[in-house]
Each structure stands twice: as C-alpha cells, then as structure tokens.
Amino acid sequence: RRWKVRVLIGWVWTRWIDPSTGGLIDRYAHHNGGVVFENPHDQFRVTMPTTWHRTISTNGLGEIVTVTSDPSPDYSFSVTKTPEPAAALDSFQSSLNQVAGLLVSEAGAEIVSQTEPVPLVDIAVKNIVYRKGNTYWHATIQLLRDRLYTVVAKTPNPDRAPYQRLATSFNIL
C-alpha cells in the first residue's frame, strides 16, 4: 500500500509540481506549449519555450533588440534584430559569413555544418550548426535590406527539434 502512495506522489510531482526541463523542451518542440513574443516595432514574432526577456542595446544605426528564453542552463533560445546599412544585401555573402564566424568565435566553438548564403528575393539566409563539447548551437541568420535577424537555439545535444520549433515559429512582421 505504501508503494502505491509513493508512486502516486512521484507521478503527481513529475507531471504538475516539478516537471523536468527535458519534458518542457519536449512539449515545446512538439508544439505543445510556448510563450509568444510579438512586437510590430521590433518587426518580428516568435514562440519561446518559457517566459521571454527583451533587452535593448544600440549600434550606430539604431536599436538592437534581443529576445531570450533560458529554460535551463543547458537550453537557451534567442532572436536578435540588428539594424544594418541600407545596402547590406549588396554584399550578403560576406556579411552572413562574417556573422556566422562571430557566433562561432564568441562561443569558442567549432563548425559542425553550414550552408552557403542564399539570396531569396529581398532576403538572404545562412544556416549554421556549431558545437563546443556536448553543447550545440543551431542558428539561422537572415539579412534583409536594412536589418539582420539571428535565430539561435543552444542545446545539450545535436537534436534539432527544439531549434526547428523556434525557427518555424519565427516570423518577420
């Protein structure tokens, strides 16, 4: 009889009181949860796994907006919008490769895979995966005429599902 009580308490604890971060990420990755950030002034919308935090800094061209969600030390999700010169798309290849290099360098990581920068009408895109030890970052870098978006998911393994959820929920407004 005691074991039934322990099992019931364990079941209740892990389902409602203190579900593991892994469970939270799994639910997020499978479109069963998340917290929406949408701001027309920031020009994007995204669904984060947990409550998001918005920070602002500036460069010579305007406001740099970063929205982050850090559900645990092993997982981190972010979208950053950075103003760019009006002619940024003219040199999209070097711009996107430079940003990718900075991401890898800042993490002290190594590149696992990357795509060549691809122009798509009025946007250019580059995807990159980089790692340091067992920590992986999956990123999409999108360059528009006057701004750059960096969408990044940090995970403790190469599983792409949490990143895919972040990337597919991201929309430019």
PDB file of C-alpha atoms in Angstrom:
ATOM      1  CA  ARG A   1       0.000   0.000   0.000  1.00  0.00           C
ATOM      2  CA  ARG A   2       2.881   2.384   0.777  1.00  0.00           C
ATOM      3  CA  TRP A   3       4.406   1.850  -2.647  1.00  0.00           C
ATOM      4  CA  LYS A   4       1.122   2.927  -4.284  1.00  0.00           C
ATOM      5  CA  VAL A   5       1.215   6.207  -2.364  1.00  0.00           C
ATOM      6  CA  ARG A   6       4.859   6.763  -3.347  1.00  0.00           C
ATOM      7  CA  VAL A   7       4.102   6.041  -6.991  1.00  0.00           C
ATOM      8  CA  LEU A   8       1.139   8.426  -6.927  1.00  0.00           C
ATOM      9  CA  ILE A   9       3.191  11.179  -5.267  1.00  0.00           C
ATOM     10  CA  GLY A  10       6.020  10.637  -7.783  1.00  0.00           C
ATOM     11  CA  TRP A  11       3.604  10.765 -10.703  1.00  0.00           C
ATOM     12  CA  VAL A  12       1.960  13.972  -9.445  1.00  0.00           C
ATOM     13  CA  TRP A  13       5.352  15.545  -8.679  1.00  0.00           C
ATOM     14  CA  THR A  14       6.853  14.889 -12.105  1.00  0.00           C
ATOM     15  CA  ARG A  15       3.695  15.860 -14.029  1.00  0.00           C
ATOM     16  CA  TRP A  16       2.496  19.008 -12.243  1.00  0.00           C
ATOM     17  CA  ILE A  17       4.710  20.209  -9.421  1.00  0.00           C
ATOM     18  CA  ASP A  18       8.229  19.993 -10.892  1.00  0.00           C
ATOM     19  CA  PRO A  19       8.303  18.639 -14.450  1.00  0.00           C
ATOM     20  CA  SER A  20      11.822  18.251 -15.759  1.00  0.00           C
ATOM     21  CA  THR A  21      13.260  20.742 -18.207  1.00  0.00           C
ATOM     22  CA  GLY A  22      13.510  17.900 -20.704  1.00  0.00           C
ATOM     23  CA  GLY A  23       9.743  17.478 -20.531  1.00  0.00           C
ATOM     24  CA  LEU A  24       9.244  21.191 -21.073  1.00  0.00           C
ATOM     25  CA  ILE A  25      11.554  21.214 -24.089  1.00  0.00           C
ATOM     26  CA  ASP A  26       9.919  18.090 -25.499  1.00  0.00           C
ATOM     27  CA  ARG A  27       6.475  19.690 -25.222  1.00  0.00           C
ATOM     28  CA  TYR A  28       7.788  22.896 -26.826  1.00  0.00           C
ATOM     29  CA  ALA A  29       9.477  21.002 -29.668  1.00  0.00           C
ATOM     30  CA  HIS A  30       6.218  19.203 -30.412  1.00  0.00           C
ATOM     31  CA  HIS A  31       4.131  22.414 -30.479  1.00  0.00           C
ATOM     32  CA  ASN A  32       2.531  21.796 -27.072  1.00  0.00           C
ATOM     33  CA  GLY A  33       3.435  24.981 -25.285  1.00  0.00           C
ATOM     34  CA  GLY A  34       5.439  28.130 -25.516  1.00  0.00           C
ATOM     35  CA  VAL A  35       5.126  31.838 -24.898  1.00  0.00           C
ATOM     36  CA  VAL A  36       4.585  34.167 -27.854  1.00  0.00           C
ATOM     37  CA  PHE A  37       6.595  37.357 -28.298  1.00  0.00           C
ATOM     38  CA  GLU A  38       5.217  39.762 -30.900  1.00  0.00           C
ATOM     39  CA  ASN A  39       6.104  43.393 -31.300  1.00  0.00           C
ATOM     40  CA  PRO A  40       5.424  45.341 -34.519  1.00  0.00           C
ATOM     41  CA  HIS A  41       8.059  47.922 -33.515  1.00  0.00           C
ATOM     42  CA  ASP A  42      10.673  45.132 -33.239  1.00  0.00           C
ATOM     43  CA  GLN A  43       9.368  43.713 -36.534  1.00  0.00           C
ATOM     44  CA  PHE A  44       9.168  40.050 -35.514  1.00  0.00           C
ATOM     45  CA  ARG A  45       7.131  37.368 -33.811  1.00  0.00           C
ATOM     46  CA  VAL A  46       8.434  34.157 -32.221  1.00  0.00           C
ATOM     47  CA  THR A  47       7.290  31.479 -29.792  1.00  0.00           C
ATOM     48  CA  MET A  48       9.740  30.805 -26.960  1.00  0.00           C
ATOM     49  CA  PRO A  49       9.621  27.744 -24.666  1.00  0.00           C
ATOM     50  CA  THR A  50       9.279  29.814 -21.470  1.00  0.00           C
ATOM     51  CA  THR A  51       8.755  33.419 -20.437  1.00  0.00           C
ATOM     52  CA  TRP A  52      10.902  35.616 -22.642  1.00  0.00           C
ATOM     53  CA  HIS A  53      13.103  38.560 -21.720  1.00  0.00           C
ATOM     54  CA  ARG A  54      13.619  41.518 -24.059  1.00  0.00           C
ATOM     55  CA  THR A  55      16.801  43.593 -23.963  1.00  0.00           C
ATOM     56  CA  ILE A  56      17.813  46.617 -25.995  1.00  0.00           C
ATOM     57  CA  SER A  57      21.219  47.995 -26.889  1.00  0.00           C
ATOM     58  CA  THR A  58      22.274  50.268 -29.739  1.00  0.00           C
ATOM     59  CA  ASN A  59      24.703  50.445 -32.592  1.00  0.00           C
ATOM     60  CA  GLY A  60      25.368  53.373 -34.906  1.00  0.00           C
ATOM     61  CA  LEU A  61      22.240  52.543 -36.918  1.00  0.00           C
ATOM     62  CA  GLY A  62      19.662  52.114 -34.154  1.00  0.00           C
ATOM     63  CA  GLU A  63      18.267  49.666 -31.602  1.00  0.00           C
ATOM     64  CA  ILE A  64      19.484  46.093 -31.302  1.00  0.00           C
ATOM     65  CA  VAL A  65      16.659  44.017 -29.826  1.00  0.00           C
ATOM     66  CA  THR A  66      17.267  40.591 -28.305  1.00  0.00           C
ATOM     67  CA  VAL A  67      14.515  38.318 -27.002  1.00  0.00           C
ATOM     68  CA  THR A  68      15.711  35.327 -24.968  1.00  0.00           C
ATOM     69  CA  SER A  69      14.252  32.351 -23.155  1.00  0.00           C
ATOM     70  CA  ASP A  70      16.509  30.319 -20.847  1.00  0.00           C
ATOM     71  CA  PRO A  71      14.542  27.339 -19.523  1.00  0.00           C
ATOM     72  CA  SER A  72      17.669  25.743 -18.007  1.00  0.00           C
ATOM     73  CA  PRO A  73      21.469  26.057 -18.066  1.00  0.00           C
ATOM     74  CA  ASP A  74      21.537  23.512 -20.918  1.00  0.00           C
ATOM     75  CA  TYR A  75      18.959  25.227 -23.159  1.00  0.00           C
ATOM     76  CA  SER A  76      18.843  28.794 -24.397  1.00  0.00           C
ATOM     77  CA  PHE A  77      16.793  30.339 -27.188  1.00  0.00           C
ATOM     78  CA  SER A  78      17.211  33.798 -28.693  1.00  0.00           C
ATOM     79  CA  VAL A  79      16.242  36.061 -31.557  1.00  0.00           C
ATOM     80  CA  THR A  80      18.239  39.233 -32.202  1.00  0.00           C
ATOM     81  CA  LYS A  81      17.322  42.018 -34.621  1.00  0.00           C
ATOM     82  CA  THR A  82      20.237  44.253 -35.581  1.00  0.00           C
ATOM     83  CA  PRO A  83      19.944  47.338 -37.805  1.00  0.00           C
ATOM     84  CA  GLU A  84      22.099  47.172 -40.920  1.00  0.00           C
ATOM     85  CA  PRO A  85      23.110  49.713 -43.578  1.00  0.00           C
ATOM     86  CA  ALA A  86      20.549  50.138 -46.365  1.00  0.00           C
ATOM     87  CA  ALA A  87      22.891  48.417 -48.857  1.00  0.00           C
ATOM     88  CA  ALA A  88      23.564  45.364 -46.645  1.00  0.00           C
ATOM     89  CA  LEU A  89      22.061  42.925 -49.153  1.00  0.00           C
ATOM     90  CA  ASP A  90      24.540  44.054 -51.819  1.00  0.00           C
ATOM     91  CA  SER A  91      27.288  42.122 -50.015  1.00  0.00           C
ATOM     92  CA  PHE A  92      25.136  39.420 -48.384  1.00  0.00           C
ATOM     93  CA  GLN A  93      27.683  36.615 -48.742  1.00  0.00           C
ATOM     94  CA  SER A  94      30.460  38.315 -46.824  1.00  0.00           C
ATOM     95  CA  SER A  95      28.010  39.805 -44.282  1.00  0.00           C
ATOM     96  CA  LEU A  96      26.372  36.456 -43.437  1.00  0.00           C
ATOM     97  CA  ASN A  97      29.688  34.581 -43.357  1.00  0.00           C
ATOM     98  CA  GLN A  98      31.140  37.231 -41.037  1.00  0.00           C
ATOM     99  CA  VAL A  99      28.166  36.973 -38.636  1.00  0.00           C
ATOM    100  CA  ALA A 100      28.421  33.168 -38.632  1.00  0.00           C
ATOM    101  CA  GLY A 101      32.128  33.413 -37.855  1.00  0.00           C
ATOM    102  CA  LEU A 102      31.447  35.788 -34.962  1.00  0.00           C
ATOM    103  CA  LEU A 103      28.835  33.423 -33.468  1.00  0.00           C
ATOM    104  CA  VAL A 104      31.271  30.505 -33.577  1.00  0.00           C
ATOM    105  CA  SER A 105      34.142  32.595 -32.226  1.00  0.00           C
ATOM    106  CA  GLU A 106      32.092  34.044 -29.338  1.00  0.00           C
ATOM    107  CA  ALA A 107      31.151  30.508 -28.252  1.00  0.00           C
ATOM    108  CA  GLY A 108      34.734  29.237 -28.609  1.00  0.00           C
ATOM    109  CA  ALA A 109      33.199  26.507 -30.735  1.00  0.00           C
ATOM    110  CA  GLU A 110      33.804  24.649 -33.984  1.00  0.00           C
ATOM    111  CA  ILE A 111      31.556  24.484 -37.046  1.00  0.00           C
ATOM    112  CA  VAL A 112      29.666  21.211 -37.473  1.00  0.00           C
ATOM    113  CA  SER A 113      27.802  22.200 -40.649  1.00  0.00           C
ATOM    114  CA  GLN A 114      26.760  25.305 -42.537  1.00  0.00           C
ATOM    115  CA  THR A 115      25.041  26.353 -45.718  1.00  0.00           C
ATOM    116  CA  GLU A 116      26.240  28.853 -48.236  1.00  0.00           C
ATOM    117  CA  PRO A 117      24.416  32.193 -48.030  1.00  0.00           C
ATOM    118  CA  VAL A 118      21.359  32.036 -50.298  1.00  0.00           C
ATOM    119  CA  PRO A 119      19.521  35.083 -51.707  1.00  0.00           C
ATOM    120  CA  LEU A 120      15.714  34.814 -51.808  1.00  0.00           C
ATOM    121  CA  VAL A 121      14.126  37.886 -53.450  1.00  0.00           C
ATOM    122  CA  ASP A 122      14.589  40.546 -50.706  1.00  0.00           C
ATOM    123  CA  ILE A 123      16.293  38.405 -48.053  1.00  0.00           C
ATOM    124  CA  ALA A 124      19.478  36.311 -47.796  1.00  0.00           C
ATOM    125  CA  VAL A 125      19.744  33.316 -45.442  1.00  0.00           C
ATOM    126  CA  LYS A 126      22.524  31.218 -43.929  1.00  0.00           C
ATOM    127  CA  ASN A 127      22.172  28.268 -41.531  1.00  0.00           C
ATOM    128  CA  ILE A 128      24.924  27.027 -39.254  1.00  0.00           C
ATOM    129  CA  VAL A 129      25.418  24.396 -36.567  1.00  0.00           C
ATOM    130  CA  TYR A 130      28.384  24.729 -34.224  1.00  0.00           C
ATOM    131  CA  ARG A 131      29.461  22.993 -31.050  1.00  0.00           C
ATOM    132  CA  LYS A 132      31.750  23.077 -28.072  1.00  0.00           C
ATOM    133  CA  GLY A 133      31.990  19.714 -26.331  1.00  0.00           C
ATOM    134  CA  ASN A 134      28.434  18.422 -25.942  1.00  0.00           C
ATOM    135  CA  THR A 135      26.841  21.844 -26.371  1.00  0.00           C
ATOM    136  CA  TYR A 136      25.342  22.553 -29.788  1.00  0.00           C
ATOM    137  CA  TRP A 137      24.071  25.781 -31.301  1.00  0.00           C
ATOM    138  CA  HIS A 138      21.723  25.767 -34.287  1.00  0.00           C
ATOM    139  CA  ALA A 139      21.340  29.147 -35.960  1.00  0.00           C
ATOM    140  CA  THR A 140      19.627  30.841 -38.865  1.00  0.00           C
ATOM    141  CA  ILE A 141      20.909  34.222 -39.971  1.00  0.00           C
ATOM    142  CA  GLN A 142      18.548  36.286 -42.122  1.00  0.00           C
ATOM    143  CA  LEU A 143      19.659  39.509 -43.771  1.00  0.00           C
ATOM    144  CA  LEU A 144      17.141  41.978 -45.122  1.00  0.00           C
ATOM    145  CA  ARG A 145      17.718  45.314 -46.815  1.00  0.00           C
ATOM    146  CA  ASP A 146      18.089  47.213 -43.524  1.00  0.00           C
ATOM    147  CA  ARG A 147      18.258  44.625 -40.722  1.00  0.00           C
ATOM    148  CA  LEU A 148      19.685  41.286 -39.679  1.00  0.00           C
ATOM    149  CA  TYR A 149      17.919  38.579 -37.662  1.00  0.00           C
ATOM    150  CA  THR A 150      19.851  35.919 -35.789  1.00  0.00           C
ATOM    151  CA  VAL A 151      17.751  32.986 -34.516  1.00  0.00           C
ATOM    152  CA  VAL A 152      19.714  30.683 -32.186  1.00  0.00           C
ATOM    153  CA  ALA A 153      18.936  27.609 -30.078  1.00  0.00           C
ATOM    154  CA  LYS A 154      21.572  26.236 -27.678  1.00  0.00           C
ATOM    155  CA  THR A 155      21.033  22.581 -26.740  1.00  0.00           C
ATOM    156  CA  PRO A 156      22.969  19.898 -24.815  1.00  0.00           C
ATOM    157  CA  ASN A 157      22.903  17.539 -27.814  1.00  0.00           C
ATOM    158  CA  PRO A 158      22.560  17.589 -31.610  1.00  0.00           C
ATOM    159  CA  ASP A 159      18.736  17.203 -31.502  1.00  0.00           C
ATOM    160  CA  ARG A 160      17.310  19.720 -33.999  1.00  0.00           C
ATOM    161  CA  ALA A 161      13.687  19.560 -32.800  1.00  0.00           C
ATOM    162  CA  PRO A 162      13.846  22.461 -30.283  1.00  0.00           C
ATOM    163  CA  TYR A 163      15.623  24.635 -32.866  1.00  0.00           C
ATOM    164  CA  GLN A 164      13.131  23.675 -35.588  1.00  0.00           C
ATOM    165  CA  ARG A 165      10.258  24.801 -33.364  1.00  0.00           C
ATOM    166  CA  LEU A 166      11.990  28.127 -32.701  1.00  0.00           C
ATOM    167  CA  ALA A 167      12.865  28.676 -36.361  1.00  0.00           C
ATOM    168  CA  THR A 168       9.433  27.750 -37.704  1.00  0.00           C
ATOM    169  CA  SER A 169       7.664  29.973 -35.172  1.00  0.00           C
ATOM    170  CA  PHE A 170       9.811  32.971 -36.161  1.00  0.00           C
ATOM    171  CA  ASN A 171       8.094  35.465 -38.464  1.00  0.00           C
ATOM    172  CA  ILE A 172       9.251  38.828 -39.735  1.00  0.00           C
ATOM    173  CA  LEU A 173       6.498  41.424 -39.408  1.00  0.00           C
TER     174      LEU A 173
END
